[in-house]
C-alpha cells in the first residue's frame, strides 16, 4: 500500500488529545519464541488503525504499524504485562511490554478494537441498540402529547408488578426454536439461548442466564427453563432479549465460563457465532391468551429472518394436556417435549405439598387430581400455616436463593418438571459467633476457678501460673476472632478461596442448601434436600502432622507419660469434672431461688404455694446431691490437699482418679451433727471421710426442711378443724400470727441448707478445678492448641447441622410420623465425604471425622418465638450444647406435646467417605486407605444402632412411601458387604448410605474439600438418580439431564460465587481417575482457583 509520508508525520505530531491512546511501551520484533533484539522503550500513539512508534514524545515517528489482518495474543498469568501482535502476512510478530498489568490490559483492549473488524463489531452493537430504542420511541412520543400536569406525574415511572404467590418465582418460562438457518447448508447447529433483561427504568441490558447447548438440530427444544426469583425487580414493562448462538467448539466457548461486563458483547472468535436475536415485553407474555409467544429471530441489522423462538409461560398448578407419543426416540436426533408446569402450594419456598398422598393421587384423572390438590392445599392452609406465616422464620435463615428450571420426559411418555434451588444461610456466621461467645464465657469461668484454688505448694503454684498465662493468651485470641467476625458485612457464606483465612477459620466453607422439587403427572410433589458444605477442618492450622483423629490419639499417649509432673486423669474423668462444674453453676442459683420462694410462701401463709415451692426445691436439691455422688470428687479433694503446702495425712493415701469405691453416702445410719464446716485444712490432719459428711449434710438439711413443712401443714389442718367458726377479726389475727410462725420456723433451716450447699460448692469447685489443672498442665501448649482446633472444626460442623435441622423441621411440620420419630428416637444425620486419604486431605478427613462425632453431644430444643428474631439460640458448654430453635406461634402449635414441653431431641451423626479423585488413586496404589475403611466401619455400626432403635420404638408405617419400597434391612446388609469388600473407589457405599438416610427421614450432607467441584458432581448425580429411580426419568435422557444440571444448574452458579468463573477446577488428567458418572460435561472444566 502507498502512504503519504508527510501526512503520516503530521498526524503523528498532533496534540495528545487527538489520539485514542498513547504511552510508553517496550517493543521488539519476535520470530517464533525468540526476540530478535532486546525490547526498547518507545512512545506509542494509537489513532484509528495506525500505531505510531516514536523514540520519545517529542520526536518524529520512526515506524507506523497498520493494525489490519492481525490478532492479539494475551498472556493470562496474573503477573504478565506483555502482549504479542501476530500478522497474517507472516512478518515477524510485534512484542509489546507495558509497565503494569492494568496498563497492559488497556492496551490490549484498545489495539483489539482498532482494526476494521472491531469497527464492524461496534457498528453491529449500535444497530442492536438502535432497534431497541426504536421500540421504546412510540411510548416516549405518546408521552410528549400529554398535558404538562400528567407529564409531571410521570416523572417517576410507575411499573406494573407481576402478581405471584408469596415467595414463589415471579416469572418462569420455557424456550424452543424452530427452523434455524445455518451459515452453511451442511452444518449441524449446536445452539443455546442467552437470556438478557432490559430494565425499564434504566434501559440497561443485563445478562441473566443461558440454556444448555442442544446439538445437531435446527429445531432445538431446551430442557433448561428461565426463572426469576421473588425478589428480582421484574415488571410487565420489562423487556427480555433472547439471543441465539451457534457453538462451534464447546471446549473453546470461553464466554460461557467466564464473567464479562453486562454491556459487553462476546467476540466472534471465542467458539461461538451469532445467529439471531429477538425481544419481547414481559406483559405481552403474561397477558397473551395462549400463554405463549412465537417470536421471529432476526440478524443484527434487523433484515434477515433466521428462525423463530417459542416462549411458553409456566403457571403454577396447571397441567398441560397431551402425551409424548410423537417424540422422536432416535438417540441421534433431538427429542421434542412439551412443558409440564409445577403444582406448588401457598406455603412457599420451603414446603412440600401432597407428599403423603401420592399413591391415591397417582390413580386420579388430571381434573380430579387438580381438584384434590386444591382441596389439600386449602385444608392445609386452614389447619396449619400459610406462606405468609412461614416466611419470617425462613427468611431469617436462608438468603440469596438461586433457582433453575428443567423439564424431562418419563419412561411412560409423560412429562415432569424439576425446580432446582440453592440458597446460602445466615447461620454460617451466626452459629460460630454464638459458639465463640460461649467459649469465651466458659474459659473465663475456668480461669477464675483456677485462681480461686487458694494457696498451693511451689511446684503446683508455678504450674498454675503457667496454665493461667497460656489460657489468658488463648482467651485473647477467641476475643479477637469474635471482634473480627462482628465487623464482617456482605455475603453470608465463606467462599472456597477464603478457607485459609485466620479470621474466618470458625466459619463453614461454602455452606448452602441444595434442593430439588419434583412434580410429575401423578402429582407426586417431592422435595429432596442436601446440605452442601466444605469438610469441617482447620485449614489455617494446616495438616503437616495430620488431623484431629491422629493428633488426639498421639496427645493422649504422651500425656500418660507425664505422671512425674502432675496427676494423670483419664479423658472420661476430665469430662466428668467439667460436667460437675456445669451442674454446680446451673443448680446452685436454682436451689437458692426456690428456697427464697419457699420462705416467701411461708410469710404469705399459702399452703398450696408452700407445697409447690417445696416440691421444686426438693427436685433440684436431689439433682444437686446426685451430681457429687462420684468417687472422682473424693479423690480430687485428697489430691488437692496433698498439693497444699505442709499437708499431713491422717493415714497414708495416694490420690485416686477413678471410682474404686461404691455405696450411697446419702443413706448413712449415723449422720453427723449439722454444722457449717471450715474450708479445706492446710496444715492439719486431713480426714478423708470429712467430704462424705459435708456432702450428706445437704440431704439431711433438706429432710429437716421437708419435715418442718409437713408439721406446719399438719398443724394448720388441725387448727382449721378445731376452730370451726370464729370471730372474723380474731381469725385474721391468728392468720398473721401463724404466718409469722411459719417463716420464723423455716428460716433457720433454709439458711442451714444454703450454708451446707455453699460449703459443698466451694469444695467441689476447687477439687474439679484441680482436675482441670492437671489436664491442662500435662499437655501445655498442645492441649490448648488441640482444644482450639477442635473448637474450629466443631463450629463448622455445628453450623451445617443447625441449618439442616431447621430446614428438615420446616419441611416436615405436617408429617406426624416424622415428628414422633424426632422426639422418640432422634434425627439421623448422614454425611457423605469425598475426600481422599492422601496427603493433606487425609488430615482434613481426620478433622472431619472428629468434628462430626462431636455432634453427638448436641441436643435440640424447639421453643415458641417471643419476638421477630427467629435465629436459634445456643446454650451449654463444651461436651454438651443445647440449640434452641424458635418457631412462630402458629407453627409451634403443630408440634407434638412432648416437643412443645421442651423435650431434648437427640442427633445421630454418621459419616461415610469414599475418595474419588486422582489423589485417592495414589493412596490406593502406593499409600494407605485404612483411615477411610475404619471410619466407614465405625459409622456402619452407629447406623445399625440407630436402625435397631428405630425398629424398636417406631411403627413400620412411619417410613417414607417411595414408588419402590426396598427393605431397609437388605440395604444395610448390602452396605455392610460393600464396606467389607474394600473395592477401589466404591461409590456404591455412598449411594446406599444416602438411600438409607432418606428412607429413615434423615438429613443429608455432601462434603468435599470446598463443596464446589466434587460435591457438585455428587449432588447432581444424586438428583438425576432420584429422578430415574423414583420418578421414572426416561433412560435415554439420564446423561443429558446430568449434563444440563452440571452445565446450567445451581452448582455451576455455586462455582461462580466462589471463584468468579464458571469452570469446575478439574483437568483432563484428573478426570481420567474419576468414576465415570462423576465427570463434568465438556467445556465446563479447566484451570481455576479452588
Coordinates of C-alpha atoms in Angstrom, one line a residue, residues 371-921:
X371 CA -59.3 -30.6 42.4
X372 CA -57.8 -32.9 45.0
X373 CA -54.6 -30.9 45.2
X374 CA -56.6 -27.7 45.6
X375 CA -58.5 -29.2 48.4
X376 CA -55.4 -30.5 50.1
X377 CA -53.8 -27.1 49.8
X378 CA -56.9 -25.3 51.2
X379 CA -57.2 -27.8 54.0
X380 CA -53.6 -27.4 54.9
X381 CA -53.8 -23.7 55.0
X382 CA -56.7 -23.6 57.4
X383 CA -55.4 -26.2 59.9
X384 CA -51.8 -25.4 59.5
X385 CA -49.8 -22.4 58.4
X386 CA -49.9 -20.1 55.4
X387 CA -47.0 -19.0 53.3
X388 CA -47.2 -15.6 55.0
X389 CA -46.8 -17.1 58.4
X390 CA -43.9 -19.3 57.3
X391 CA -41.8 -16.7 55.6
X392 CA -40.3 -14.7 58.5
X393 CA -38.6 -17.7 60.1
X394 CA -37.3 -19.0 56.8
X395 CA -36.0 -15.6 55.7
X396 CA -34.1 -15.4 58.9
X397 CA -32.1 -18.5 57.9
X398 CA -31.9 -18.5 54.1
X399 CA -30.6 -15.8 51.8
X400 CA -29.9 -15.2 48.1
X401 CA -31.7 -18.1 46.6
X402 CA -30.8 -19.3 43.1
X403 CA -33.5 -21.1 41.1
X404 CA -33.2 -23.2 37.9
X405 CA -35.9 -24.9 35.9
X406 CA -35.9 -28.2 33.9
X407 CA -38.3 -30.4 32.0
X408 CA -37.6 -34.1 31.4
X409 CA -39.6 -37.0 29.9
X410 CA -40.6 -40.0 31.8
X411 CA -40.4 -43.6 30.7
X412 CA -44.2 -43.8 30.1
X413 CA -44.2 -40.8 27.7
X414 CA -45.3 -38.3 30.3
X415 CA -43.7 -35.1 31.5
X416 CA -42.2 -34.0 34.7
X417 CA -40.8 -30.7 35.8
X418 CA -37.9 -30.0 38.2
X419 CA -37.1 -26.9 40.1
X420 CA -33.6 -26.8 41.4
X421 CA -32.9 -24.4 44.2
X422 CA -29.8 -23.3 46.1
X423 CA -29.6 -20.8 48.9
X424 CA -26.9 -19.7 51.3
X425 CA -27.6 -19.3 55.0
X426 CA -27.1 -16.7 57.7
X427 CA -26.2 -19.5 60.1
X428 CA -22.8 -19.7 58.5
X429 CA -21.8 -16.7 60.7
X430 CA -24.5 -16.7 63.4
X431 CA -23.7 -20.1 64.8
X432 CA -19.9 -19.7 65.0
X433 CA -20.3 -16.2 66.7
X434 CA -22.7 -17.7 69.3
X435 CA -20.3 -20.6 69.9
X436 CA -17.2 -18.4 70.3
X437 CA -19.1 -16.3 72.8
X438 CA -19.9 -19.4 74.8
X439 CA -16.2 -20.5 74.6
X440 CA -15.1 -17.1 76.0
X441 CA -17.5 -17.2 78.9
X442 CA -16.6 -20.9 79.7
X443 CA -12.8 -20.1 79.6
X444 CA -13.2 -17.0 81.8
X445 CA -15.0 -19.1 84.4
X446 CA -12.3 -21.8 84.2
X447 CA -9.5 -19.3 84.6
X448 CA -11.3 -17.7 87.6
X449 CA -11.8 -21.2 89.2
X450 CA -8.0 -21.9 88.8
X451 CA -7.2 -18.6 90.5
X452 CA -9.7 -19.5 93.3
X453 CA -7.8 -22.7 94.2
X454 CA -6.1 -21.0 97.1
X455 CA -2.6 -21.5 98.3
X456 CA -0.6 -24.3 96.7
X457 CA 2.8 -25.8 97.1
X458 CA 5.5 -24.1 94.9
X459 CA 5.5 -26.8 92.3
X460 CA 1.8 -26.7 91.8
X461 CA 1.6 -22.9 92.1
X462 CA 4.2 -22.5 89.3
X463 CA 2.2 -24.9 87.3
X464 CA -1.0 -22.9 87.9
X465 CA 0.7 -19.7 86.8
X466 CA 1.9 -21.2 83.6
X467 CA -1.5 -22.7 82.8
X468 CA -3.3 -19.4 83.5
X469 CA -0.9 -17.5 81.3
X470 CA -1.5 -19.8 78.4
X471 CA -5.2 -19.8 79.0
X472 CA -5.3 -16.0 79.0
X473 CA -3.4 -15.9 75.8
X474 CA -5.9 -18.3 74.2
X475 CA -8.8 -16.4 75.6
X476 CA -7.5 -13.2 74.0
X477 CA -7.3 -15.0 70.6
X478 CA -11.0 -16.0 70.9
X479 CA -12.0 -12.5 71.8
X480 CA -10.1 -11.1 68.8
X481 CA -11.7 -13.6 66.4
X482 CA -15.2 -12.7 67.7
X483 CA -14.4 -9.0 67.2
X484 CA -13.3 -9.6 63.6
X485 CA -16.4 -11.6 62.8
X486 CA -18.5 -8.8 64.3
X487 CA -17.1 -6.5 61.6
X488 CA -18.0 -8.8 58.7
X489 CA -20.5 -7.5 56.3
X490 CA -21.7 -8.6 52.9
X491 CA -22.1 -12.2 51.8
X492 CA -23.4 -14.7 54.3
X493 CA -21.2 -17.5 53.1
X494 CA -17.5 -18.2 53.2
X495 CA -16.0 -18.8 49.7
X496 CA -13.7 -21.7 49.0
X497 CA -10.9 -19.1 48.3
X498 CA -11.1 -18.0 51.9
X499 CA -10.8 -21.3 53.6
X500 CA -7.2 -20.5 54.7
X501 CA -8.0 -17.1 56.3
X502 CA -7.4 -17.0 60.0
X503 CA -10.2 -14.6 60.9
X504 CA -12.7 -16.9 59.2
X505 CA -11.4 -20.2 60.4
X506 CA -14.5 -20.9 62.6
X507 CA -16.9 -20.3 59.6
X508 CA -18.0 -23.3 57.5
X509 CA -16.8 -23.3 53.9
X510 CA -19.4 -22.7 51.1
X511 CA -22.4 -23.8 53.2
X512 CA -25.6 -24.0 51.1
X513 CA -29.0 -25.7 50.9
X514 CA -29.4 -27.7 47.7
X515 CA -33.0 -28.6 46.9
X516 CA -34.7 -30.4 44.1
X517 CA -38.5 -30.0 43.8
X518 CA -40.1 -32.6 41.5
X519 CA -43.5 -32.5 40.0
X520 CA -44.7 -35.4 37.9
X521 CA -48.1 -36.1 36.2
X522 CA -49.0 -38.4 39.1
X523 CA -48.9 -35.3 41.3
X524 CA -46.1 -36.7 43.3
X525 CA -44.7 -33.4 44.6
X526 CA -41.5 -34.3 46.4
X527 CA -38.7 -32.4 47.9
X528 CA -35.1 -33.7 48.1
X529 CA -32.7 -31.6 50.2
X530 CA -29.0 -31.9 50.6
X531 CA -26.8 -29.6 52.7
X532 CA -23.5 -29.0 50.9
X533 CA -20.5 -27.7 52.9
X534 CA -16.8 -27.9 52.8
X535 CA -15.3 -30.6 55.0
X536 CA -15.1 -29.2 58.6
X537 CA -11.3 -28.8 59.0
X538 CA -8.7 -26.4 60.4
X539 CA -7.2 -25.2 57.1
X540 CA -5.3 -22.3 58.6
X541 CA -3.5 -24.5 61.1
X542 CA -2.6 -27.0 58.4
X543 CA -2.2 -30.7 58.2
X544 CA 1.5 -31.3 58.3
X545 CA 1.1 -33.5 61.4
X546 CA -2.3 -35.0 60.4
X547 CA -5.7 -34.1 61.7
X548 CA -7.6 -34.3 65.0
X549 CA -8.0 -38.1 64.9
X550 CA -4.3 -38.7 64.8
X551 CA -3.3 -35.7 67.0
X552 CA -5.7 -36.6 69.8
X553 CA -4.5 -40.2 69.9
X554 CA -0.9 -39.1 70.0
X555 CA -1.5 -36.5 72.6
X556 CA -3.3 -38.9 74.9
X557 CA -0.5 -41.4 74.7
X558 CA 2.1 -38.7 75.5
X559 CA 0.0 -37.3 78.4
X560 CA 0.0 -40.7 80.2
X561 CA 3.8 -40.5 80.5
X562 CA 3.8 -37.1 82.4
X563 CA 2.8 -38.5 85.8
X564 CA 6.0 -37.4 87.5
X565 CA 5.0 -33.8 86.8
X566 CA 1.3 -34.0 87.5
X567 CA -1.5 -36.4 88.3
X568 CA -3.0 -38.2 85.2
X569 CA -6.7 -38.1 84.9
X570 CA -8.4 -40.0 82.0
X571 CA -10.4 -38.2 79.4
X572 CA -13.5 -39.7 81.0
X573 CA -12.7 -38.2 84.4
X574 CA -11.8 -34.7 83.0
X575 CA -15.1 -34.8 81.1
X576 CA -16.9 -35.8 84.4
X577 CA -15.2 -32.9 86.2
X578 CA -16.4 -30.4 83.5
X579 CA -19.9 -31.9 83.9
X580 CA -19.8 -31.5 87.7
X581 CA -18.7 -27.9 87.4
X582 CA -21.5 -27.2 84.9
X583 CA -24.1 -28.8 87.2
X584 CA -22.9 -26.6 90.1
X585 CA -23.2 -23.4 88.1
X586 CA -26.6 -24.4 86.9
X587 CA -28.2 -25.9 90.0
X588 CA -26.9 -23.6 92.8
X589 CA -28.8 -20.5 91.7
X590 CA -31.9 -22.5 91.0
X591 CA -31.9 -24.0 94.5
X592 CA -31.3 -20.7 96.1
X593 CA -34.2 -19.2 94.1
X594 CA -36.6 -22.0 95.1
X595 CA -35.5 -21.7 98.8
X596 CA -36.4 -17.9 98.7
X597 CA -39.8 -18.8 97.1
X598 CA -40.4 -21.3 99.9
X599 CA -39.8 -18.6 102.5
X600 CA -42.0 -16.2 100.6
X601 CA -44.8 -18.7 100.6
X602 CA -44.3 -19.2 104.3
X603 CA -44.6 -15.5 105.0
X604 CA -47.8 -15.3 103.0
X605 CA -49.2 -18.4 104.8
X606 CA -50.1 -20.1 101.5
X607 CA -50.3 -23.9 101.9
X608 CA -50.6 -24.6 98.2
X609 CA -47.8 -22.3 97.2
X610 CA -45.7 -23.8 100.1
X611 CA -46.2 -27.3 98.7
X612 CA -45.3 -26.3 95.1
X613 CA -42.2 -24.4 96.3
X614 CA -41.1 -27.4 98.4
X615 CA -41.6 -29.8 95.5
X616 CA -39.4 -27.7 93.2
X617 CA -36.7 -27.3 95.9
X618 CA -36.7 -31.0 96.6
X619 CA -36.3 -32.0 93.0
X620 CA -33.4 -29.5 92.3
X621 CA -31.6 -30.4 95.6
X622 CA -31.8 -34.1 94.9
X623 CA -30.2 -33.5 91.5
X624 CA -27.6 -31.4 93.2
X625 CA -26.7 -34.1 95.7
X626 CA -26.6 -36.8 93.0
X627 CA -24.1 -34.7 91.0
X628 CA -21.5 -35.3 93.7
X629 CA -22.0 -39.0 94.1
X630 CA -19.0 -39.8 92.0
X631 CA -15.8 -41.1 93.6
X632 CA -13.9 -38.6 91.5
X633 CA -14.8 -35.7 93.8
X634 CA -13.3 -37.5 96.9
X635 CA -10.1 -38.5 95.1
X636 CA -9.7 -35.0 93.7
X637 CA -10.2 -33.4 97.2
X638 CA -7.4 -35.6 98.6
X639 CA -5.2 -34.8 95.6
X640 CA -5.8 -31.1 96.2
X641 CA -4.9 -31.5 99.9
X642 CA -1.6 -33.1 99.0
X643 CA -0.9 -30.1 96.8
X644 CA -1.2 -27.7 99.8
X645 CA 1.9 -26.5 101.5
X646 CA 2.8 -28.6 104.6
X647 CA 0.0 -31.1 104.2
X648 CA -0.3 -34.0 106.8
X649 CA -2.4 -37.1 106.0
X650 CA -4.2 -38.9 108.8
X651 CA -3.4 -42.1 107.1
X652 CA -1.2 -42.8 104.0
X653 CA -3.1 -42.3 100.8
X654 CA -2.5 -42.0 97.2
X655 CA -4.7 -39.7 95.1
X656 CA -7.2 -41.8 93.2
X657 CA -8.5 -40.9 89.7
X658 CA -11.2 -43.5 89.2
X659 CA -14.2 -44.7 91.1
X660 CA -13.0 -47.6 93.1
X661 CA -15.5 -47.5 95.9
X662 CA -19.3 -47.6 95.8
X663 CA -22.1 -47.1 98.1
X664 CA -24.7 -44.4 98.6
X665 CA -23.4 -42.0 101.2
X666 CA -26.8 -40.3 101.3
X667 CA -28.3 -43.0 103.5
X668 CA -25.9 -43.4 106.4
X669 CA -27.2 -44.8 109.7
X670 CA -25.3 -42.4 112.0
X671 CA -25.2 -38.9 110.4
X672 CA -23.0 -36.2 111.9
X673 CA -24.4 -33.2 113.6
X674 CA -25.5 -30.4 111.2
X675 CA -23.0 -27.6 111.2
X676 CA -21.1 -25.4 108.7
X677 CA -17.7 -26.9 108.1
X678 CA -14.5 -24.9 107.8
X679 CA -12.6 -24.7 104.5
X680 CA -10.2 -27.5 103.4
X681 CA -7.5 -27.7 106.0
X682 CA -3.9 -26.7 105.1
X683 CA -1.7 -27.7 108.0
X684 CA -3.8 -30.1 110.0
X685 CA -4.7 -33.7 109.6
X686 CA -7.0 -34.4 106.7
X687 CA -9.9 -36.7 107.2
X688 CA -11.0 -38.5 104.0
X689 CA -14.5 -39.0 105.4
X690 CA -15.0 -35.3 106.0
X691 CA -16.2 -34.8 102.5
X692 CA -18.8 -37.5 103.0
X693 CA -20.2 -35.7 106.0
X694 CA -20.3 -32.3 104.3
X695 CA -21.9 -33.7 101.2
X696 CA -24.5 -35.7 103.3
X697 CA -25.4 -32.6 105.3
X698 CA -27.1 -31.1 102.2
X699 CA -29.5 -34.0 102.1
X700 CA -30.1 -34.0 105.8
X701 CA -30.8 -30.3 105.9
X702 CA -33.3 -30.8 103.1
X703 CA -35.0 -33.5 105.1
X704 CA -35.3 -31.2 108.0
X705 CA -37.0 -28.6 105.8
X706 CA -39.4 -31.2 104.4
X707 CA -40.2 -32.4 107.9
X708 CA -40.9 -28.9 109.2
X709 CA -43.2 -28.1 106.3
X710 CA -45.1 -31.3 106.9
X711 CA -45.6 -30.4 110.6
X712 CA -46.7 -26.9 109.7
X713 CA -49.2 -28.1 107.2
X714 CA -50.5 -30.8 109.5
X715 CA -50.9 -28.3 112.4
X716 CA -52.7 -25.9 110.0
X717 CA -55.2 -28.6 109.1
X718 CA -55.8 -29.5 112.8
X719 CA -56.4 -25.8 113.7
X720 CA -58.8 -25.3 110.9
X721 CA -60.9 -28.3 112.1
X722 CA -60.9 -27.2 115.8
X723 CA -61.6 -23.5 115.2
X724 CA -64.6 -24.1 113.1
X725 CA -66.4 -20.7 113.0
X726 CA -64.6 -18.0 115.0
X727 CA -64.8 -14.3 115.1
X728 CA -63.5 -12.9 111.7
X729 CA -61.2 -10.3 113.4
X730 CA -59.7 -12.9 115.7
X731 CA -59.2 -15.2 112.7
X732 CA -57.3 -12.5 110.8
X733 CA -55.0 -12.0 113.8
X734 CA -54.4 -15.7 114.0
X735 CA -53.5 -16.0 110.3
X736 CA -51.0 -13.2 110.7
X737 CA -49.5 -14.7 113.9
X738 CA -49.3 -18.2 112.3
X739 CA -47.8 -16.8 109.1
X740 CA -45.1 -15.3 111.1
X741 CA -44.5 -18.6 112.9
X742 CA -44.1 -20.4 109.6
X743 CA -41.5 -18.0 108.4
X744 CA -39.7 -17.9 111.7
X745 CA -39.6 -21.7 112.0
X746 CA -38.4 -22.3 108.3
X747 CA -35.9 -19.5 108.1
X748 CA -33.1 -21.2 110.2
X749 CA -33.5 -24.5 108.3
X750 CA -33.3 -22.8 104.9
X751 CA -30.3 -20.8 105.9
X752 CA -28.6 -24.1 107.1
X753 CA -29.5 -25.7 103.7
X754 CA -27.9 -22.8 101.8
X755 CA -24.8 -22.9 104.1
X756 CA -24.3 -26.6 103.6
X757 CA -24.8 -26.2 99.9
X758 CA -22.3 -23.4 99.7
X759 CA -19.7 -25.5 101.6
X760 CA -20.2 -28.3 99.1
X761 CA -20.0 -26.0 96.2
X762 CA -16.7 -24.4 97.4
X763 CA -15.1 -27.8 98.0
X764 CA -16.4 -29.4 94.8
X765 CA -15.4 -26.4 92.6
X766 CA -11.9 -26.4 93.9
X767 CA -11.5 -30.2 93.5
X768 CA -12.8 -30.2 90.0
X769 CA -10.8 -27.2 89.1
X770 CA -7.7 -29.1 90.3
X771 CA -8.6 -31.9 88.0
X772 CA -8.8 -29.5 85.0
X773 CA -5.4 -28.0 86.1
X774 CA -3.9 -31.4 85.8
X775 CA -5.4 -31.9 82.3
X776 CA -4.0 -28.6 81.1
X777 CA -0.6 -28.8 82.8
X778 CA 0.1 -32.3 81.4
X779 CA -0.1 -31.0 77.8
X780 CA 0.8 -27.4 77.6
X781 CA 0.7 -25.8 75.0
X782 CA -0.5 -28.8 72.8
X783 CA -3.6 -29.2 75.0
X784 CA -4.9 -25.7 74.3
X785 CA -4.0 -25.9 70.6
X786 CA -5.9 -29.1 70.2
X787 CA -8.9 -27.6 72.0
X788 CA -8.7 -24.6 69.6
X789 CA -8.5 -26.9 66.6
X790 CA -11.4 -29.0 67.9
X791 CA -13.5 -25.8 68.5
X792 CA -12.8 -24.7 65.0
X793 CA -13.8 -28.0 63.4
X794 CA -16.9 -28.3 65.7
X795 CA -18.0 -24.8 64.9
X796 CA -18.0 -25.5 61.1
X797 CA -19.8 -28.8 61.7
X798 CA -22.4 -27.4 64.0
X799 CA -23.4 -24.5 61.6
X800 CA -24.2 -27.1 59.0
X801 CA -26.1 -29.3 61.4
X802 CA -28.3 -26.4 62.7
X803 CA -29.1 -25.4 59.1
X804 CA -30.1 -29.0 58.2
X805 CA -32.2 -29.4 61.3
X806 CA -34.2 -26.2 60.8
X807 CA -34.8 -27.0 57.1
X808 CA -35.9 -30.5 57.9
X809 CA -38.2 -29.3 60.7
X810 CA -39.9 -26.7 58.4
X811 CA -40.5 -29.2 55.6
X812 CA -41.9 -31.9 57.9
X813 CA -44.2 -29.9 60.2
X814 CA -47.2 -31.8 58.8
X815 CA -45.6 -35.2 58.9
X816 CA -46.8 -36.6 62.2
X817 CA -44.7 -39.8 61.7
X818 CA -41.5 -37.8 61.4
X819 CA -42.3 -35.6 64.4
X820 CA -43.0 -38.7 66.5
X821 CA -39.7 -40.2 65.3
X822 CA -37.9 -37.0 66.2
X823 CA -38.8 -37.0 69.9
X824 CA -38.9 -40.7 70.3
X825 CA -35.8 -41.9 68.6
X826 CA -33.9 -38.8 67.4
X827 CA -32.7 -37.5 64.0
X828 CA -30.3 -39.3 61.7
X829 CA -27.7 -37.0 60.1
X830 CA -25.7 -38.7 57.3
X831 CA -22.6 -37.1 55.9
X832 CA -21.1 -38.1 52.5
X833 CA -17.4 -37.4 52.3
X834 CA -15.5 -37.3 49.0
X835 CA -12.0 -36.7 50.5
X836 CA -9.0 -38.8 49.5
X837 CA -6.7 -40.5 52.1
X838 CA -3.6 -39.0 50.6
X839 CA -1.5 -36.0 51.6
X840 CA -3.4 -33.0 53.2
X841 CA -6.8 -34.4 52.5
X842 CA -6.1 -37.3 54.9
X843 CA -5.7 -34.7 57.6
X844 CA -8.9 -33.0 56.6
X845 CA -10.7 -36.3 56.8
X846 CA -9.3 -36.9 60.3
X847 CA -10.6 -33.4 61.4
X848 CA -14.0 -34.1 59.8
X849 CA -14.4 -37.4 61.5
X850 CA -13.8 -36.0 64.9
X851 CA -16.0 -32.9 64.3
X852 CA -18.9 -35.0 63.1
X853 CA -18.6 -37.4 66.0
X854 CA -18.6 -34.4 68.4
X855 CA -22.1 -33.6 67.1
X856 CA -23.5 -36.4 69.2
X857 CA -23.1 -34.1 72.2
X858 CA -25.6 -31.6 70.7
X859 CA -29.2 -31.6 71.6
X860 CA -32.0 -29.6 70.1
X861 CA -35.0 -28.0 71.7
X862 CA -37.9 -26.3 69.9
X863 CA -39.4 -23.2 71.6
X864 CA -42.0 -20.6 70.7
X865 CA -40.6 -17.4 69.4
X866 CA -41.4 -14.4 71.6
X867 CA -40.1 -11.8 69.1
X868 CA -39.4 -11.3 65.4
X869 CA -35.9 -12.7 65.8
X870 CA -36.1 -16.3 64.7
X871 CA -32.4 -17.1 64.8
X872 CA -31.5 -20.1 67.0
X873 CA -30.0 -19.6 70.5
X874 CA -27.1 -21.8 71.7
X875 CA -26.6 -22.6 75.4
X876 CA -24.3 -25.0 77.3
X877 CA -20.6 -25.7 77.3
X878 CA -18.0 -27.9 75.5
X879 CA -19.2 -31.5 75.6
X880 CA -22.8 -30.5 75.9
X881 CA -24.7 -27.9 73.9
X882 CA -28.4 -27.3 73.5
X883 CA -29.7 -25.5 70.4
X884 CA -33.0 -23.7 70.9
X885 CA -34.8 -23.4 67.6
X886 CA -37.5 -20.7 67.6
X887 CA -40.8 -21.1 65.7
X888 CA -43.7 -18.7 65.2
X889 CA -46.7 -19.4 67.3
X890 CA -48.8 -20.9 64.5
X891 CA -46.0 -23.3 63.5
X892 CA -45.3 -24.2 67.1
X893 CA -48.9 -25.3 67.7
X894 CA -48.4 -28.0 65.0
X895 CA -45.8 -29.8 67.1
X896 CA -46.5 -32.9 69.4
X897 CA -47.0 -32.1 73.1
X898 CA -43.6 -33.7 74.0
X899 CA -41.7 -31.3 71.8
X900 CA -43.7 -28.3 72.9
X901 CA -42.9 -29.2 76.6
X902 CA -39.2 -28.8 75.8
X903 CA -38.1 -32.4 75.4
X904 CA -34.5 -32.5 74.2
X905 CA -34.0 -34.0 70.7
X906 CA -31.0 -36.2 70.1
X907 CA -28.8 -36.3 66.9
X908 CA -27.2 -39.4 65.4
X909 CA -24.5 -38.3 63.0
X910 CA -22.8 -40.8 60.7
X911 CA -20.0 -40.3 58.1
X912 CA -19.2 -42.4 55.1
X913 CA -16.3 -41.4 52.9
X914 CA -15.1 -42.6 49.5
X915 CA -12.3 -40.7 47.8
X916 CA -12.8 -40.3 44.0
X917 CA -10.1 -38.1 42.7
X918 CA -6.6 -38.8 41.4
X919 CA -5.1 -38.5 44.9
X920 CA -7.2 -41.4 46.0
X921 CA -5.8 -43.4 43.1

